mmCIF file of C-alpha atoms and ligand atoms in Angstrom:
data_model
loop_
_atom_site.group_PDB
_atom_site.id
_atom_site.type_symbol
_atom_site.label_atom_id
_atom_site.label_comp_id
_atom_site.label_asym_id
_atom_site.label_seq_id
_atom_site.Cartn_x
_atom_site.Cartn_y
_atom_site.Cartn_z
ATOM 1 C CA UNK A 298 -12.921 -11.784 -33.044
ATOM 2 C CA UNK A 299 -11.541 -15.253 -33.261
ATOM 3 C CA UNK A 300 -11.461 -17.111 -30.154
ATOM 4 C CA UNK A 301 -10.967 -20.173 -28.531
ATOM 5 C CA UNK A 302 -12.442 -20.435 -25.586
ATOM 6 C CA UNK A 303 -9.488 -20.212 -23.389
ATOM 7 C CA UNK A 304 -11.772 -18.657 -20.566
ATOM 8 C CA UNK A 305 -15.232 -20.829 -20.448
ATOM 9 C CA UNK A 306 -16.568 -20.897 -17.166
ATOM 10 C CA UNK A 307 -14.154 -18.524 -15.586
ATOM 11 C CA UNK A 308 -15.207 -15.520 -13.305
ATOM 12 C CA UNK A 309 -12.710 -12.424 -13.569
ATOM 13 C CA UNK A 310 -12.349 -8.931 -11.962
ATOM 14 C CA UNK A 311 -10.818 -6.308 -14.207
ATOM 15 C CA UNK A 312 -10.232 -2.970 -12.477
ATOM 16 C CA UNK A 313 -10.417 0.244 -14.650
ATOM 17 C CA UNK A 314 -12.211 -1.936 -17.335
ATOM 18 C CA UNK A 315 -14.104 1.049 -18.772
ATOM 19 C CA UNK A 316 -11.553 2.536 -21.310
ATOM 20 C CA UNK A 317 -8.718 1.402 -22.986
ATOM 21 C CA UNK A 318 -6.418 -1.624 -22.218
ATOM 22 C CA UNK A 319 -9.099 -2.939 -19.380
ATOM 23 C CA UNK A 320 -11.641 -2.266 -21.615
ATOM 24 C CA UNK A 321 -10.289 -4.482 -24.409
ATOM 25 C CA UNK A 322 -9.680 -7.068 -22.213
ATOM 26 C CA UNK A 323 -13.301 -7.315 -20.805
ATOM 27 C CA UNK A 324 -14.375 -8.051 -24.439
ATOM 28 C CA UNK A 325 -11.750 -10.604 -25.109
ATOM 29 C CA UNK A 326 -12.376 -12.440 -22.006
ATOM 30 C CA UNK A 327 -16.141 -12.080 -21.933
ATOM 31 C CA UNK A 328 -15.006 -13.798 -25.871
ATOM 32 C CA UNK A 329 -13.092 -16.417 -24.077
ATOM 33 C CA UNK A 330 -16.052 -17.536 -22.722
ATOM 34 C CA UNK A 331 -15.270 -15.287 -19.053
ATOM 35 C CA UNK A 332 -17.648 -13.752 -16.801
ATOM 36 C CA UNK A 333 -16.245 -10.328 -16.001
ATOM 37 C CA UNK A 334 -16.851 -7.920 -13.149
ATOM 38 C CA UNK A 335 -15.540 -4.243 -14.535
ATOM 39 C CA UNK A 336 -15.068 -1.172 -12.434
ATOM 40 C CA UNK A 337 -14.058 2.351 -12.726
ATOM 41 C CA UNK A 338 -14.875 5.779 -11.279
ATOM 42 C CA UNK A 339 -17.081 7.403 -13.615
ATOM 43 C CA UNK A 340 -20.556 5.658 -13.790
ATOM 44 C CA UNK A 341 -21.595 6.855 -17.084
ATOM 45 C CA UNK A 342 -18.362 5.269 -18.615
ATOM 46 C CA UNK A 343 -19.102 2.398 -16.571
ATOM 47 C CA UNK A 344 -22.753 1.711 -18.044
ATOM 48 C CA UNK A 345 -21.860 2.514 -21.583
ATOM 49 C CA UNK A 346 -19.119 -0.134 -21.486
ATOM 50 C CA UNK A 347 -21.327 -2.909 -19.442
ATOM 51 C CA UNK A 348 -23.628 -2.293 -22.455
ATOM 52 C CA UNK A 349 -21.054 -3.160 -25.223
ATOM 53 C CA UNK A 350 -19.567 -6.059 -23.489
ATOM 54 C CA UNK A 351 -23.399 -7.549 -23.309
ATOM 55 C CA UNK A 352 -24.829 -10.371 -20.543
ATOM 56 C CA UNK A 353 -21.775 -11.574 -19.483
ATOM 57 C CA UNK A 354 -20.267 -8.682 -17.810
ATOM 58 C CA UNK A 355 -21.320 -6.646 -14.748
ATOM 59 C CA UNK A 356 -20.707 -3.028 -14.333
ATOM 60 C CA UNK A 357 -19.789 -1.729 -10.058
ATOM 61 C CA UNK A 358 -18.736 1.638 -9.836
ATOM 62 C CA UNK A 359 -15.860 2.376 -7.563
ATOM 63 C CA UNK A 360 -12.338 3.781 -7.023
ATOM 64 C CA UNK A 361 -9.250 1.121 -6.318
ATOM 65 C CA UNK A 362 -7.666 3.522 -3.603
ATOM 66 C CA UNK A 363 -10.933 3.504 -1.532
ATOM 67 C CA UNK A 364 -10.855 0.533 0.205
ATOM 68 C CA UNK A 365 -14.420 1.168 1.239
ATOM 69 C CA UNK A 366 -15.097 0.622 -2.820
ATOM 70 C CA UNK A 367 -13.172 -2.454 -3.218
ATOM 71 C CA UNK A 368 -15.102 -4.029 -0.296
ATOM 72 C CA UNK A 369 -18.504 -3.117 -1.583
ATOM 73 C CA UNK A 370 -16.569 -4.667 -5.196
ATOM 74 C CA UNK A 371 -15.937 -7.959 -3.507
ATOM 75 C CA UNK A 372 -19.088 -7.977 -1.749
ATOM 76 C CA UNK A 373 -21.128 -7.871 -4.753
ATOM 77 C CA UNK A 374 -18.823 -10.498 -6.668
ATOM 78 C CA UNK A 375 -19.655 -12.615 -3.444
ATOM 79 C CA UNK A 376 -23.019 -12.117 -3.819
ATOM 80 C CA UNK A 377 -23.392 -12.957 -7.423
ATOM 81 C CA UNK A 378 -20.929 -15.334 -7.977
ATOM 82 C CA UNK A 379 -19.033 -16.693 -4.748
ATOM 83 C CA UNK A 380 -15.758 -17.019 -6.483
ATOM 84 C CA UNK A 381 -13.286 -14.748 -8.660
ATOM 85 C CA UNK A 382 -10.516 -16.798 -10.803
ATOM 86 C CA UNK A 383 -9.095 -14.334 -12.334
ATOM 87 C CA UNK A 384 -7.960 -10.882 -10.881
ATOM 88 C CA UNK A 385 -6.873 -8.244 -13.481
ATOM 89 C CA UNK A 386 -5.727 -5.257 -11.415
ATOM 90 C CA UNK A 387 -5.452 -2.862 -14.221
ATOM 91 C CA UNK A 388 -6.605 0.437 -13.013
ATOM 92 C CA UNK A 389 -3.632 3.407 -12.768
ATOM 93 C CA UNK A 390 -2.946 6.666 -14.022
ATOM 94 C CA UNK A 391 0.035 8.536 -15.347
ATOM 95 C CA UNK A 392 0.928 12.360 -14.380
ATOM 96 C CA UNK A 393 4.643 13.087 -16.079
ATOM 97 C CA UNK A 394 6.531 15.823 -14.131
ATOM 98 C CA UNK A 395 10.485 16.212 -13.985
ATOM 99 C CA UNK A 396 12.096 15.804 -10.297
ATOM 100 C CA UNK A 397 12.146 19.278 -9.198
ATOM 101 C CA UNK A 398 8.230 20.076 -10.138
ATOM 102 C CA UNK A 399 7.122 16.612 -7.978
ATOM 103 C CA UNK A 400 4.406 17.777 -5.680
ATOM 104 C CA UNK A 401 2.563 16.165 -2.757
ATOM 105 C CA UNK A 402 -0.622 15.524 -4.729
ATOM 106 C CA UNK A 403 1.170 14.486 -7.288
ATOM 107 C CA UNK A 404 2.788 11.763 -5.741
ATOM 108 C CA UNK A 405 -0.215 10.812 -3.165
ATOM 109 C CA UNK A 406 -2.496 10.670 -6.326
ATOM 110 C CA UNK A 407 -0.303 8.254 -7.989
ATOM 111 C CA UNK A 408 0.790 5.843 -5.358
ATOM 112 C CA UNK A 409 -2.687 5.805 -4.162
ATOM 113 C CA UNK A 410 -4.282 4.283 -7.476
ATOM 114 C CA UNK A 411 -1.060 2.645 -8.648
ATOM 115 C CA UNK A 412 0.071 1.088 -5.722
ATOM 116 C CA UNK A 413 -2.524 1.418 -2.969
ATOM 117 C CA UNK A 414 -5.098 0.384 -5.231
ATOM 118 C CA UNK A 415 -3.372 -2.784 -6.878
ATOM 119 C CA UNK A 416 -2.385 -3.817 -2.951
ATOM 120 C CA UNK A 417 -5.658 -3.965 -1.444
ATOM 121 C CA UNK A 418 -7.743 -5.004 -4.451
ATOM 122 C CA UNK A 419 -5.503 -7.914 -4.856
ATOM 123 C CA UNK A 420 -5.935 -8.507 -0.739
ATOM 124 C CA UNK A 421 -9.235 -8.070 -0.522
ATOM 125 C CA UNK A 422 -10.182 -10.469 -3.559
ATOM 126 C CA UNK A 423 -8.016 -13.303 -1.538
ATOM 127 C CA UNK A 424 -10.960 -14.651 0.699
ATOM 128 C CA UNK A 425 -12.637 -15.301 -3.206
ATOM 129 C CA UNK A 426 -10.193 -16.971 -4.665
ATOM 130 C CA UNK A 427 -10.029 -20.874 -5.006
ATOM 131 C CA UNK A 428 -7.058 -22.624 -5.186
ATOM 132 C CA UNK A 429 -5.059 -22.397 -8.571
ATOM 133 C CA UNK A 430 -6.189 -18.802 -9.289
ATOM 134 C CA UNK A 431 -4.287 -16.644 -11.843
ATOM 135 C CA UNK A 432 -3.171 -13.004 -10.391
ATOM 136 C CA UNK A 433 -2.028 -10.788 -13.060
ATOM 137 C CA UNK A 434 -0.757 -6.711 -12.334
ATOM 138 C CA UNK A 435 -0.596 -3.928 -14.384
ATOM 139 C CA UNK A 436 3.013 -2.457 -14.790
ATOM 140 C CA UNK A 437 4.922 -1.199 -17.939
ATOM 141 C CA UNK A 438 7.916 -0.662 -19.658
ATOM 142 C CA UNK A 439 8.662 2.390 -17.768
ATOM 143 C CA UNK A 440 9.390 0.691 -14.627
ATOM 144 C CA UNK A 441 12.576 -0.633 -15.655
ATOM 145 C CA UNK A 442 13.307 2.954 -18.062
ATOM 146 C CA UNK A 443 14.471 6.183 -16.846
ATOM 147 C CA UNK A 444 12.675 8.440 -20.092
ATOM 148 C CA UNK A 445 12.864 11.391 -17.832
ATOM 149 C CA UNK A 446 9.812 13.190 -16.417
ATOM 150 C CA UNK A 447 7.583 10.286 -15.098
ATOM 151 C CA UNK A 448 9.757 9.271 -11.889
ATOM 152 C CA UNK A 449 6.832 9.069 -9.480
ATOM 153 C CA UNK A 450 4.365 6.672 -12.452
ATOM 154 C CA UNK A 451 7.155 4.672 -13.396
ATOM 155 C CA UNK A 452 8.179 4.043 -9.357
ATOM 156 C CA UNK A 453 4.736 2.777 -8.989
ATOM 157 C CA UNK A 454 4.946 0.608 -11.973
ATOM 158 C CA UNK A 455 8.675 -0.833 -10.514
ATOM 159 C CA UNK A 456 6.703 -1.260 -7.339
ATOM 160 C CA UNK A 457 3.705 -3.278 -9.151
ATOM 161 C CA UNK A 458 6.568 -5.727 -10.492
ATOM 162 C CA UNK A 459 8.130 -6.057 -7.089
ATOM 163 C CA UNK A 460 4.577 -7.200 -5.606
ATOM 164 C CA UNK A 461 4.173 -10.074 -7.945
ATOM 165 C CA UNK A 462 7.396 -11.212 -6.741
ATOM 166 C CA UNK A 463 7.013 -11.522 -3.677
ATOM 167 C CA UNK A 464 3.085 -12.093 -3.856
ATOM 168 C CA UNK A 465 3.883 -15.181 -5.569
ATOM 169 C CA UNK A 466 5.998 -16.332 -2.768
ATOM 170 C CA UNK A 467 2.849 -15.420 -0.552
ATOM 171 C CA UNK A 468 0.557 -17.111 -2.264
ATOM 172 C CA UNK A 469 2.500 -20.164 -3.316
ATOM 173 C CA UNK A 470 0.809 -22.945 -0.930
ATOM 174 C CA UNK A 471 -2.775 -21.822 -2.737
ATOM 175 C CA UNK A 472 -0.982 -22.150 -6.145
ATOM 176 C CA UNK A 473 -2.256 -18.813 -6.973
ATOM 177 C CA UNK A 474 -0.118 -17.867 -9.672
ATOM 178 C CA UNK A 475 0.788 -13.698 -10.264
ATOM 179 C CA UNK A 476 2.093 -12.500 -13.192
ATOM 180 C CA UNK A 477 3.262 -8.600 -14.194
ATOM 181 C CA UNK A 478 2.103 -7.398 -17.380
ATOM 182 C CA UNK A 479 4.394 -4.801 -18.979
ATOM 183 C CA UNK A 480 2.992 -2.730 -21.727
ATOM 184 C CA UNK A 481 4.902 -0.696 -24.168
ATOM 185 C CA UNK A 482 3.374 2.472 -25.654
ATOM 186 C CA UNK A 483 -0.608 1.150 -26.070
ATOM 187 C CA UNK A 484 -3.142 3.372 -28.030
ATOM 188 C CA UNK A 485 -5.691 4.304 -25.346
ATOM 189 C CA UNK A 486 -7.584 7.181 -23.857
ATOM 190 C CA UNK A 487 -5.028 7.385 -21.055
ATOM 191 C CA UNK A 488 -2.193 7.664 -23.554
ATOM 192 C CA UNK A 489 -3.735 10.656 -25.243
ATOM 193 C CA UNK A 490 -4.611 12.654 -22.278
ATOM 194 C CA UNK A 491 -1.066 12.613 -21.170
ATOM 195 C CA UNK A 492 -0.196 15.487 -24.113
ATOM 196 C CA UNK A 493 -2.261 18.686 -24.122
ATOM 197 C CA UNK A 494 -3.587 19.466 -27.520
ATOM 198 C CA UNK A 495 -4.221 16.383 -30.464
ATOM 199 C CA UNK A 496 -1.015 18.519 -32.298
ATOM 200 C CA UNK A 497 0.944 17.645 -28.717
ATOM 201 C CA UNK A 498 -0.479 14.484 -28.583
ATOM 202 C CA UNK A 499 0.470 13.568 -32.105
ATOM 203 C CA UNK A 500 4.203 14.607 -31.809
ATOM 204 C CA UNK A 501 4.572 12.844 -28.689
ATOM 205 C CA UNK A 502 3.202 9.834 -30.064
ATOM 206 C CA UNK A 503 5.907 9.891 -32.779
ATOM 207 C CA UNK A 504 8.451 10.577 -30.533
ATOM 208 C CA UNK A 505 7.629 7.321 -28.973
ATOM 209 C CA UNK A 506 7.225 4.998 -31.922
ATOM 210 C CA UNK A 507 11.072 6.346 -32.708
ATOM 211 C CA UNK A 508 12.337 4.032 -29.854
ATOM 212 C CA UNK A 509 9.853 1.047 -30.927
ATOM 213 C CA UNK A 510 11.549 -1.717 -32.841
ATOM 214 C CA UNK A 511 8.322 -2.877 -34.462
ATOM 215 C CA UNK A 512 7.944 1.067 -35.493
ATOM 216 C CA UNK A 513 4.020 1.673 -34.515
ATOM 217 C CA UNK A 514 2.487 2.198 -30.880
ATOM 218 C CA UNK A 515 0.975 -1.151 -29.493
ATOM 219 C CA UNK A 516 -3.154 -1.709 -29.842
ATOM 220 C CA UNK A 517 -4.812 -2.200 -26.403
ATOM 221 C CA UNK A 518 -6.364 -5.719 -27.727
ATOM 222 C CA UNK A 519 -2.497 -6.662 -28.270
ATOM 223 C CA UNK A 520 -2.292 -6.261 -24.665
ATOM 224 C CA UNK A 521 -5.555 -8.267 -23.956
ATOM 225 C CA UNK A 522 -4.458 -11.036 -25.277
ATOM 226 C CA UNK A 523 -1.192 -11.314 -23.775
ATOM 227 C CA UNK A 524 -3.622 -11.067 -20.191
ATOM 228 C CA UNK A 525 -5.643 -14.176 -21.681
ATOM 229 C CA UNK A 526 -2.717 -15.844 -22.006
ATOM 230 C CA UNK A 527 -1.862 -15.115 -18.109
ATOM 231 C CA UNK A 528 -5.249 -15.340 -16.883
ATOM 232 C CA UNK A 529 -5.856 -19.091 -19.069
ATOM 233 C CA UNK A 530 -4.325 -22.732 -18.798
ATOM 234 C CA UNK A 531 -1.860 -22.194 -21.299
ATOM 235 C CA UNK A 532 0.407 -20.380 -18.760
ATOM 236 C CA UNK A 533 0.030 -22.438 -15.765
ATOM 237 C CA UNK A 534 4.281 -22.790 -14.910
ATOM 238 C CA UNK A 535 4.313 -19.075 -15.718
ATOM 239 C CA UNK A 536 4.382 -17.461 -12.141
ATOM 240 C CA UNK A 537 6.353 -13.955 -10.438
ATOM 241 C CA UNK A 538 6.767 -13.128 -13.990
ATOM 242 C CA UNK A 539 7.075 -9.868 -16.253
ATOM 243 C CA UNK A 540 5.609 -10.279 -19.461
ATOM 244 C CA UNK A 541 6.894 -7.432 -21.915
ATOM 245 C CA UNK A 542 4.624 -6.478 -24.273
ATOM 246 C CA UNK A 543 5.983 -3.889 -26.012
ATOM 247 C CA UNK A 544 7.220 -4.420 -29.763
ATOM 248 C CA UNK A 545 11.168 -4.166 -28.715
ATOM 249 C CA UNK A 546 10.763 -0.491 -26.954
ATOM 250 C CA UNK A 547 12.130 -1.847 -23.428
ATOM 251 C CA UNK A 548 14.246 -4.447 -24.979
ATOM 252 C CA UNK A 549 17.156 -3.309 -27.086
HETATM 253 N N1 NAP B 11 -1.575 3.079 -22.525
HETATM 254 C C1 NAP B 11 -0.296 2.820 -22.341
HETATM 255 O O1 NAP B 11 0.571 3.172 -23.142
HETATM 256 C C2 NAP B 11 0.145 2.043 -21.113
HETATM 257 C C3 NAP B 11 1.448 1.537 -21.089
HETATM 258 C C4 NAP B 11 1.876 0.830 -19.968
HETATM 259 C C5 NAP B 11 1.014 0.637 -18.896
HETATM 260 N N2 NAP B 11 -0.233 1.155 -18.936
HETATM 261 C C6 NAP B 11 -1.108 0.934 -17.768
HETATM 262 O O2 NAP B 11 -2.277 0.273 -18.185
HETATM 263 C C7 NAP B 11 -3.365 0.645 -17.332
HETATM 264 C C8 NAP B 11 -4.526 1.122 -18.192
HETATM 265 O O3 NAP B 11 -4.061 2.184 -18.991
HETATM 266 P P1 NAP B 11 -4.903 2.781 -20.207
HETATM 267 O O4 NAP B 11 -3.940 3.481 -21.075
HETATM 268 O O5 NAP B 11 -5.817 1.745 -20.749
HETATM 269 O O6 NAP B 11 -5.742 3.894 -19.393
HETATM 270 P P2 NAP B 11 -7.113 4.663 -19.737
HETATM 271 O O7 NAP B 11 -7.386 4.625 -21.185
HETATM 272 O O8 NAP B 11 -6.962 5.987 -19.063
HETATM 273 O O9 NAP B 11 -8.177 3.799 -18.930
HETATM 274 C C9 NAP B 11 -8.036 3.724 -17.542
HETATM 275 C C10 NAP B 11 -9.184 2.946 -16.940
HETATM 276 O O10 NAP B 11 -8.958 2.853 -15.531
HETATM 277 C C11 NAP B 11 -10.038 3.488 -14.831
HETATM 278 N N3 NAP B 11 -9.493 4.094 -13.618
HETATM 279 C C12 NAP B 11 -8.567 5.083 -13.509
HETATM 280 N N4 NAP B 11 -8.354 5.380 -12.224
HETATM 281 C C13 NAP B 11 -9.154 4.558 -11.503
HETATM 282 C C14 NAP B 11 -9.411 4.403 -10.131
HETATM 283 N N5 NAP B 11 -8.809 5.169 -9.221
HETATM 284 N N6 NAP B 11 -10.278 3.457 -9.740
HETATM 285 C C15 NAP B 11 -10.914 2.682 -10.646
HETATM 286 N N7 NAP B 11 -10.733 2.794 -11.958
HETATM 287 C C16 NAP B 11 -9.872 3.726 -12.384
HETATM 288 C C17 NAP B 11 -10.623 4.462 -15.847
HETATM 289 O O11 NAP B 11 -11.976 4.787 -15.554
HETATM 290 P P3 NAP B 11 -12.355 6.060 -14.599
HETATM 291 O O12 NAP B 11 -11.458 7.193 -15.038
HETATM 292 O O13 NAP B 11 -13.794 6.287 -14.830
HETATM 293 O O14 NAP B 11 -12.049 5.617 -13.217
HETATM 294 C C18 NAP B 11 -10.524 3.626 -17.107
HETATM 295 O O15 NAP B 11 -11.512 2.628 -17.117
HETATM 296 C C19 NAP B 11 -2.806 1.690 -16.374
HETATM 297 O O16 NAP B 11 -2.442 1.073 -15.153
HETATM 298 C C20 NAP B 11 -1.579 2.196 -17.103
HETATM 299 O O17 NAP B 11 -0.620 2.716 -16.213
HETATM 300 C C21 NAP B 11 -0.698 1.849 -20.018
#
């Protein structure tokens, strides 16, 4: 992987940095020279990646709508480090159902990751963060779409962008800057899972790629290092932003 160091000497959270898109940016920052604190609810998962990613990362199993996680998170980043510069709050899931099939659970289990989770881990990392620290929240494409079926995940992911408005407001006096990554269609575990069988999967992968300009799904280290570029120097007047990443799908 070539790199160039854009991260050396930084210490970053990345929620949900077990599989996929949070995965592939724990190995591109812990490239960058980062030291990353990973999380994610299944501790199996959670050791195989701390193993891959080597020395400079550190595995703490937890769930980002328990707040009671994300204090024993902080705690131990306290502990080990005293200081977080970089917050990737990337954890979420995605349940598609059309309007009149929404259920309770469905939309409690949703908000609570998507939104719950991205509020108070962002909150509850504030007391670690030093002046001039870099913010940056997952959202995606679909939370300025209306594809039909996913109302509740993509009203969490319009949500998401709406915090790092107004977070950036918040947090302006500590020139904390926080940024809004929007993904397009990313090749991950989460994006499978979201069809039944691999024949569903498959067809509703194509389906996608139809309304992608560039004509292929996105690869989750095209996403990590868009998050370098948010989390590193070379984006420091880039703040409240949304940064598309999504080979045309959201933009034509
Ligand atoms: N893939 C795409 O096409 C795409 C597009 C736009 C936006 N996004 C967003 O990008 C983020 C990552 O997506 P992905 O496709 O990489 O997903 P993924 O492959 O399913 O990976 C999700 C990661 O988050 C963790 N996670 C899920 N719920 C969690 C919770 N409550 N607490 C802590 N960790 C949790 C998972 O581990 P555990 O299950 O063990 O907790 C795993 O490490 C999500 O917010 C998603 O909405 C994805």
């Amino acid at each position: 992987m070539a790199t160039s160091q854009k991260l050396t000497g930084k210490i970053a959270l990345i929620t949900g940095g077990t599989a996929g898109i949070g995965l592939a940016t724990a190995q591109r920052f812990v490239a960058e020279g980062a030291y990353v604190f990973i999380t994610g609810r299944r501790q199996a998962e959670l050791d195989a990646a701390v193993q891959q990613l080597g020395n400079q990362a550190f595995g703490v199993q937890g769930d980002v709508s328990s707040l009671a996680d994300l204090d024993r998170v902080m705690a131990t980043i306290k502990e080990q480090k005293g200081r977080l510069d970089v917050v990737f709050a990337n954890a979420g899931i995605a349940e598609f159902l059309p309007v009149d099939a929404i259920t309770e659970d469905h939309y409690d289990r949703q908000f609570d990751i998507n939104v719950k989770g991205i509020v108070f881990t962002v909150q509850k990392a504030l007391p670690l963060l030093p002046n001039g620290a870099a913010i940056i929240v997952m959202s995606s494409i679909v939370g300025s779409k209306g594809f039909g079926g996913d109302s509740i995940y993509s009203a969490t992911k319009a949500a998401i962008r709406s915090l790092a408005r107004t977070w950036t407001s918040d947090l302006k006096a500590r020139k904390i800057r926080v940024n809004a990554i929007s993904p397009g269609p990313i090749e991950t575990p989460g994006l499978n899972s979201l069809a039944g069988t691999p024949e569903q999967a498959a067809q509703f992968k194509a389906q996608m790629v139809r309304g992608v300009p560039l004509g292929r799904l996105g690869e989750a280290d095209e996403i990590a290092k868009a998050v370098v570029f948010l989390a590193s120097n070379d984006s420091s007047y880039v703040t409240g932003a949304e940064l598309f990443v999504d080979g045309g799908m959201a933009q034509v």
